Amino acid sequence: MDIGSYTFDEFVQKVCEFHGGPAPGVILGGMIVDMAKRNLSPEYLFDAICETDKCLPDAIQMLTPCKIGNGWMRIINTGRFSVTLYDKHCGDGVRVFVDASKTKAFKDFNDWFACLVPKKEQNRERLMEDIRNHGRDVLTLQRVKVDINALPDKETEEYTICKECNESCLPTDTGVCLACQGRTYTSPANESCGCKGC
Amino acid sequence: MDIGSYTFDEFVQKVCEFHGGPAPGVILGGMIVDMAKRNLSPEYLFDAICETDKCLPDAIQMLTPCKIGNGWMRIINTGRFSVTLYDKHCGDGVRVFVDASKTKAFKDFNDWFACLVPKKEQNRERLMEDIRNHGRDVLTLQRVKVDINALPDKETEEYTICKECNESCLPTDTGVCLACQGRTYTSPANESCGCKGC
């Protein structure tokens, strides 16, 4: 069965190009997104909720207009491997998730998905065959209503200038941006660290 | 001057395809990413930090291998319109940001960037010309060191099964996943809401 407008093998190739490698999570994610789209009214102008930040967001970005930078995809990280597509006006939609009660039938898939076997000891070839042949068999679809008014606001249009760094930033109570308050991991560069790139 | 391997006009077209429209933030973002890449050692295997969740992440995803789903791009949202590209092993890299001290020279650009004029009253044509002709003039580049050991961990490989929903999820103290604890915005669908899509 195809994934979006791709055959399985074509999609694997597209995953390599976009994601950097044939990650099982993105390939399975393609099946999740595909199932959700096939069960959504074509009249919906839809947004997406992704419940993990691992792999699955890239499948959504590859197969729908919902991207992290246009605000049509939100990541609400509970770790659940699920996608919800819903009409952005009324909130009606579908949620597709990997159903843990269904995965045990497929040993290599289950070893990977439930992290039962260290990555190096997983049989990658059999895992890919499980995904190709049974990826859809481990999914469950729910019809859902998204409480669109309760979603975290994505339309912040307020910006200010930080009193310390003088950059445009999100407003804070103190007038000092979150980075200058400590939410940063960068400092001015000093000498070469000695790595081959310096 | 080109943006990555694209001319300016080609990049605008690519932004329309990926992002859904010719968003000024993604086009300017392309210039930011391009400047960062041109000033980074080609030997670096780099990761990205984006300091806003608006538009700019899509420019990074379009012009680099760093995607939200492969973990090579992190969004640390301070609202600052900046990209840091850094070697993932040693942390050395560059940070490029929109320099508020430079934007005032370009009225239409400044009205848009500093949110001084409501969107409907902005002159979109002149804004695009400002970005095309002066987008690089409002940027500043810093050489930085990223404290890679302090970055929030992205390699969580631990998952468990939630006691309530029975889905695979991030572990919690109670064994009940974050969604079942309330971090969710979806509920089972009931009747049609009356919108055209139902």
Coordinates of C-alpha atoms in Angstrom, one line a residue:
Chain A
M1 CA 0.0 0.0 0.0
D2 CA 1.3 3.4 -0.9
I3 CA 2.4 6.2 1.5
G4 CA 0.9 9.4 0.3
S5 CA 1.7 9.6 -3.4
Y6 CA 4.8 7.4 -3.0
T7 CA 5.3 3.7 -3.2
F8 CA 7.0 2.2 0.0
D9 CA 10.4 2.2 -1.6
E10 CA 10.0 5.7 -3.0
F11 CA 9.1 6.9 0.4
V12 CA 12.1 5.3 2.0
Q13 CA 14.2 7.2 -0.5
K14 CA 12.5 10.5 0.3
V15 CA 13.1 9.8 4.0
C16 CA 16.8 9.4 3.3
E17 CA 16.8 12.7 1.5
F18 CA 14.8 14.7 4.1
H19 CA 15.7 13.0 7.4
G20 CA 19.3 12.0 6.6
G21 CA 18.8 8.2 6.7
P22 CA 16.1 5.5 6.4
A23 CA 14.9 5.9 10.0
P24 CA 12.3 3.3 10.9
G25 CA 10.4 5.9 12.9
V26 CA 9.9 8.2 9.9
I27 CA 8.9 5.3 7.6
L28 CA 6.3 4.0 10.2
G29 CA 5.4 7.7 10.7
G30 CA 4.6 7.9 7.0
M31 CA 2.1 5.1 7.4
I32 CA 0.5 6.9 10.4
V33 CA 0.2 10.2 8.6
D34 CA -1.2 8.4 5.5
M35 CA -3.8 6.6 7.5
A36 CA -4.8 9.8 9.2
K37 CA -5.1 11.7 5.9
R38 CA -7.2 9.0 4.3
N39 CA -9.7 9.2 7.1
L40 CA -10.0 13.0 7.3
S41 CA -12.6 14.8 5.3
P42 CA -10.9 16.4 2.3
E43 CA -12.7 19.6 3.0
Y44 CA -10.8 20.1 6.2
L45 CA -8.1 22.8 6.4
F46 CA -6.1 20.8 8.9
D47 CA -3.5 21.4 11.5
A48 CA -1.4 18.6 13.2
I49 CA -0.5 17.6 16.7
C50 CA 2.5 15.3 17.1
E51 CA 3.0 13.7 20.5
T52 CA 6.7 12.9 20.1
D53 CA 9.7 14.9 19.0
K54 CA 11.4 11.8 17.6
C55 CA 11.2 11.0 13.9
L56 CA 7.4 11.4 13.5
P57 CA 7.5 15.2 13.1
D58 CA 9.5 14.7 9.9
A59 CA 6.9 12.3 8.4
I60 CA 4.2 15.0 9.1
Q61 CA 6.4 17.6 7.4
M62 CA 7.1 15.4 4.4
L63 CA 3.5 14.4 3.8
T64 CA 1.4 17.5 4.8
P65 CA 1.7 21.3 4.6
C66 CA 2.1 21.3 8.4
K67 CA 5.6 22.4 9.3
I68 CA 7.2 23.4 12.6
G69 CA 7.9 26.9 11.3
N70 CA 4.5 27.7 9.9
G71 CA 2.7 26.8 13.1
W72 CA 0.4 24.2 11.5
M73 CA 2.2 21.4 13.4
R74 CA 2.6 21.4 17.1
I75 CA 4.7 19.1 19.1
I76 CA 3.2 18.2 22.4
N77 CA 5.7 15.7 23.7
T78 CA 4.2 13.0 25.8
G79 CA 6.3 10.4 24.0
R80 CA 3.2 8.7 22.6
F81 CA 3.9 7.8 18.9
S82 CA 0.8 9.5 17.5
V83 CA -0.4 12.0 15.0
T84 CA -3.7 14.0 15.3
L85 CA -4.9 15.8 12.2
Y86 CA -7.9 18.1 12.8
D87 CA -9.8 20.9 11.2
K88 CA -8.3 24.1 12.4
H89 CA -11.7 25.8 12.7
C90 CA -13.9 23.2 14.4
G91 CA -11.3 20.9 16.0
D92 CA -12.8 17.7 14.6
G93 CA -10.3 15.2 13.4
V94 CA -8.6 11.8 13.7
R95 CA -5.8 10.5 15.9
V96 CA -3.6 7.6 14.8
F97 CA -1.3 5.9 17.2
V98 CA 0.9 2.8 17.5
D99 CA -1.2 0.4 19.6
A100 CA 1.1 -1.4 22.1
S101 CA -1.5 -4.2 22.3
K102 CA -0.9 -5.0 18.6
T103 CA 2.9 -4.8 18.4
K104 CA 3.7 -8.0 20.2
A105 CA 2.7 -10.1 17.2
F106 CA 5.8 -8.8 15.4
K107 CA 8.9 -9.6 17.4
D108 CA 11.5 -7.5 15.5
F109 CA 9.1 -4.6 15.4
N110 CA 8.3 -4.9 19.1
D111 CA 11.9 -5.3 20.1
W112 CA 12.6 -1.9 18.4
F113 CA 9.4 0.0 19.3
A114 CA 9.4 -1.0 22.9
C115 CA 13.2 -0.6 23.2
L116 CA 13.6 -4.2 24.4
V117 CA 16.8 -4.8 22.5
P118 CA 19.8 -2.4 22.2
K119 CA 20.0 -0.7 18.8
K120 CA 23.1 -2.6 17.9
E121 CA 21.5 -6.0 18.5
Q122 CA 18.3 -5.2 16.5
N123 CA 17.9 -7.0 13.2
R124 CA 17.4 -4.0 11.0
E125 CA 16.5 -6.0 7.9
R126 CA 13.7 -7.9 9.6
L127 CA 12.5 -4.7 11.3
M128 CA 12.2 -3.0 7.9
E129 CA 10.3 -6.0 6.6
D130 CA 7.9 -5.9 9.6
I131 CA 7.3 -2.2 9.0
R132 CA 6.8 -2.7 5.2
N133 CA 4.4 -5.7 5.7
H134 CA 2.7 -5.0 9.0
G135 CA 3.2 -1.3 9.8
R136 CA -0.4 -0.6 9.3
D137 CA -1.5 -3.6 11.4
V138 CA -0.1 -2.1 14.6
L139 CA -2.0 1.2 14.2
T140 CA -5.3 2.3 15.7
L141 CA -7.4 5.2 14.5
Q142 CA -9.6 7.3 16.8
R143 CA -12.0 10.0 15.8
V144 CA -11.3 13.0 18.1
K145 CA -12.3 16.5 18.9
V146 CA -9.4 18.9 19.6
D147 CA -10.1 21.7 22.1
I148 CA -8.7 24.4 19.8
N149 CA -9.3 27.2 22.3
A150 CA -7.2 25.4 24.9
L151 CA -4.2 24.9 22.7
P152 CA -1.1 26.9 23.6
D153 CA -1.2 30.2 21.7
K154 CA 0.9 30.1 18.6
E155 CA 0.1 33.6 17.3
T156 CA 2.3 35.7 19.6
E157 CA 3.1 38.8 17.6
E158 CA 4.5 40.7 20.5
Y159 CA 8.2 41.4 20.5
T160 CA 10.4 43.8 22.3
I161 CA 14.0 44.8 22.6
C162 CA 16.1 43.2 25.4
K163 CA 17.6 45.7 27.7
E164 CA 20.8 43.7 27.9
C165 CA 21.6 42.2 24.4
N166 CA 19.5 44.7 22.5
E167 CA 18.1 42.0 20.3
S168 CA 14.4 41.7 19.4
C169 CA 12.9 39.0 21.7
L170 CA 9.8 37.8 23.5
P171 CA 8.7 40.2 26.2
T172 CA 9.5 39.3 29.9
D173 CA 8.6 40.9 33.2
T174 CA 12.1 42.3 33.7
G175 CA 12.7 43.6 30.1
V176 CA 15.7 41.2 30.0
C177 CA 15.2 38.4 27.5
L178 CA 15.1 34.7 28.4
A179 CA 18.6 34.2 26.8
C180 CA 20.2 36.9 29.0
Q181 CA 18.3 35.4 31.9
G182 CA 20.3 32.2 31.3
R183 CA 18.3 30.3 28.7
T184 CA 21.2 30.0 26.4
Y185 CA 24.0 27.6 25.7
T186 CA 26.3 29.8 23.6
S187 CA 29.1 32.1 24.6
P188 CA 31.7 34.1 22.6
A189 CA 34.3 31.8 21.0
N190 CA 37.8 31.8 22.4
E191 CA 40.7 29.9 21.1
S192 CA 40.5 26.8 18.8
C193 CA 39.5 23.7 20.7
G194 CA 41.9 21.6 18.8
C195 CA 39.4 19.6 16.8
K196 CA 40.0 19.2 13.1
G197 CA 37.4 21.8 12.2
C198 CA 38.8 24.7 14.1
Chain B
M1 CA 23.5 37.2 -3.8
D2 CA 22.3 33.7 -3.8
I3 CA 20.6 31.8 -0.9
G4 CA 22.2 28.4 -0.7
S5 CA 22.2 26.9 -4.2
Y6 CA 19.2 29.1 -5.1
T7 CA 18.8 32.6 -6.6
F8 CA 16.6 34.9 -4.5
D9 CA 13.6 34.3 -6.7
E10 CA 14.1 30.5 -6.8
F11 CA 14.3 30.5 -3.0
V12 CA 11.0 32.5 -2.7
Q13 CA 9.4 29.8 -4.9
K14 CA 10.9 27.0 -2.7
V15 CA 9.6 28.8 0.4
C16 CA 6.1 28.9 -1.1
E17 CA 6.2 25.1 -1.7
F18 CA 7.6 24.2 1.7
H19 CA 6.1 26.7 4.0
G20 CA 2.8 27.4 2.3
G21 CA 3.5 31.0 1.2
P22 CA 6.2 33.6 0.6
A23 CA 6.7 34.4 4.3
P24 CA 9.2 37.3 4.8
G25 CA 10.5 35.5 7.9
V26 CA 11.5 32.4 6.0
I27 CA 13.0 34.4 3.2
L28 CA 15.1 36.5 5.6
G29 CA 15.7 33.3 7.5
G30 CA 17.3 31.8 4.3
M31 CA 19.8 34.7 4.3
I32 CA 20.6 34.1 8.0
V33 CA 21.2 30.4 7.4
D34 CA 23.2 31.1 4.3
M35 CA 25.5 33.6 6.1
A36 CA 26.0 31.1 8.9
K37 CA 26.8 28.3 6.5
R38 CA 29.3 30.4 4.5
N39 CA 31.2 31.2 7.7
L40 CA 31.3 27.7 9.1
S41 CA 34.2 25.4 8.5
P42 CA 33.1 22.9 5.8
E43 CA 34.6 20.1 7.9
Y44 CA 32.1 20.6 10.7
L45 CA 29.4 18.1 11.1
F46 CA 26.9 20.6 12.4
D47 CA 23.8 20.9 14.5
A48 CA 21.5 24.0 14.7
I49 CA 19.9 26.0 17.4
C50 CA 17.0 28.3 16.4
E51 CA 15.9 30.9 19.0
T52 CA 12.3 31.3 17.6
D53 CA 9.6 28.9 16.6
K54 CA 8.3 31.4 14.0
C55 CA 9.3 30.9 10.3
L56 CA 13.1 30.6 10.9
P57 CA 13.0 26.8 11.7
D58 CA 11.7 26.2 8.2
A59 CA 14.6 28.1 6.6
I60 CA 17.0 25.9 8.6
Q61 CA 15.1 22.7 7.5
M62 CA 15.1 23.9 3.8
L63 CA 18.8 24.7 3.7
T64 CA 20.5 22.2 6.0
P65 CA 20.2 18.6 7.0
C66 CA 19.0 19.8 10.4
K67 CA 15.3 18.9 10.9
I68 CA 13.1 19.0 14.0
G69 CA 12.5 15.2 13.7
N70 CA 16.1 14.1 13.4
G71 CA 17.2 16.1 16.5
W72 CA 19.8 18.1 14.6
M73 CA 17.8 21.3 15.1
R74 CA 16.7 22.4 18.5
I75 CA 14.3 25.3 19.1
I76 CA 15.2 27.2 22.2
N77 CA 12.5 29.8 22.1
T78 CA 13.7 33.2 23.4
G79 CA 12.0 35.0 20.5
R80 CA 15.4 36.2 19.2
F81 CA 15.6 35.8 15.4
S82 CA 18.8 33.9 15.3
V83 CA 20.4 30.8 14.1
T84 CA 23.5 29.1 15.6
L85 CA 25.2 26.4 13.6
Y86 CA 27.9 24.5 15.5
D87 CA 30.1 21.5 15.3
K88 CA 28.2 18.8 17.2
H89 CA 31.4 17.3 18.7
C90 CA 33.3 20.4 19.9
G91 CA 30.5 23.1 20.0
D92 CA 32.4 25.7 18.0
G93 CA 30.3 27.6 15.6
V94 CA 28.6 30.8 14.4
R95 CA 25.5 32.6 15.5
V96 CA 23.8 35.0 13.1
F97 CA 21.0 37.3 14.3
V98 CA 18.9 40.2 13.1
D99 CA 20.6 43.2 14.7
A100 CA 18.0 45.7 15.9
S101 CA 20.6 48.5 15.7
K102 CA 20.8 48.0 12.0
T103 CA 17.1 47.6 11.0
K104 CA 16.0 51.2 11.6
A105 CA 17.7 52.3 8.3
F106 CA 15.0 50.4 6.4
K107 CA 11.6 51.7 7.3
D108 CA 9.4 49.0 5.8
F109 CA 11.6 46.3 7.1
N110 CA 11.7 47.8 10.6
D111 CA 7.9 48.3 10.6
W112 CA 7.5 44.6 9.9
F113 CA 10.3 43.2 12.1
A114 CA 9.6 45.3 15.2
C115 CA 5.8 44.8 14.7
L116 CA 5.4 48.6 14.6
V117 CA 2.6 48.5 12.0
P118 CA -0.3 46.0 12.0
K119 CA 0.2 43.4 9.3
K120 CA -2.7 44.7 7.1
E121 CA -1.1 48.2 7.0
Q122 CA 2.4 47.0 6.0
N123 CA 3.5 47.5 2.5
R124 CA 4.3 43.9 1.5
E125 CA 5.9 44.9 -1.8
R126 CA 8.4 47.4 -0.3
L127 CA 9.1 45.0 2.6
M128 CA 10.1 42.2 0.1
E129 CA 12.3 44.7 -1.8
D130 CA 14.0 45.6 1.5
I131 CA 14.6 42.0 2.3
R132 CA 15.9 41.3 -1.2
N133 CA 18.2 44.3 -1.3
H134 CA 19.2 44.8 2.4
G135 CA 18.4 41.5 4.2
R136 CA 22.0 40.8 4.7
D137 CA 22.7 44.4 5.9
V138 CA 20.7 43.9 9.0
L139 CA 22.5 40.8 10.1
T140 CA 25.4 40.4 12.5
L141 CA 27.6 37.3 12.8
Q142 CA 29.2 36.1 16.1
R143 CA 31.7 33.3 16.6
V144 CA 30.4 31.2 19.5
K145 CA 31.1 28.2 21.6
V146 CA 28.0 26.0 22.4
D147 CA 28.1 24.2 25.7
I148 CA 27.1 20.9 24.2
N149 CA 27.1 19.1 27.5
A150 CA 24.6 21.5 29.0
L151 CA 22.1 21.2 26.1
P152 CA 18.8 19.5 27.0
D153 CA 19.2 15.8 26.3
K154 CA 17.7 14.8 22.9
E155 CA 18.7 11.1 23.1
T156 CA 16.0 9.8 25.4
E157 CA 15.6 6.2 24.5
E158 CA 13.5 5.2 27.4
Y159 CA 9.8 4.5 26.9
T160 CA 7.3 2.7 28.9
I161 CA 3.6 1.7 28.7
C162 CA 1.1 4.1 30.4
K163 CA -1.0 2.4 33.0
E164 CA -4.1 4.3 31.8
C165 CA -4.1 4.5 28.1
N166 CA -1.7 1.6 27.5
E167 CA 0.2 3.5 24.9
S168 CA 4.0 3.7 24.7
C169 CA 5.0 6.9 26.3
L170 CA 7.8 8.8 28.2
P171 CA 8.2 7.5 31.7
T172 CA 6.7 9.4 34.6
D173 CA 6.9 9.0 38.4
T174 CA 3.3 7.7 38.6
G175 CA 3.4 5.4 35.6
V176 CA 0.6 7.5 34.1
C177 CA 1.7 9.3 30.9
L178 CA 1.7 13.1 30.6
A179 CA -1.3 13.0 28.3
C180 CA -3.4 11.1 30.8
Q181 CA -2.2 13.5 33.4
G182 CA -3.9 16.3 31.5
R183 CA -1.3 17.3 28.8
T184 CA -3.7 16.7 26.0
Y185 CA -6.2 18.7 24.0
T186 CA -8.1 15.8 22.3
S187 CA -11.2 13.9 23.5
P188 CA -13.3 11.3 21.7
A189 CA -15.4 12.8 19.0
N190 CA -19.2 13.1 19.6
E191 CA -21.7 14.4 17.1
S192 CA -21.0 16.6 14.1
C193 CA -20.2 20.2 15.1
G194 CA -22.2 21.5 12.1
C195 CA -19.2 22.7 10.1
K196 CA -19.0 21.9 6.4
G197 CA -16.4 19.2 7.0
C198 CA -18.3 17.1 9.5

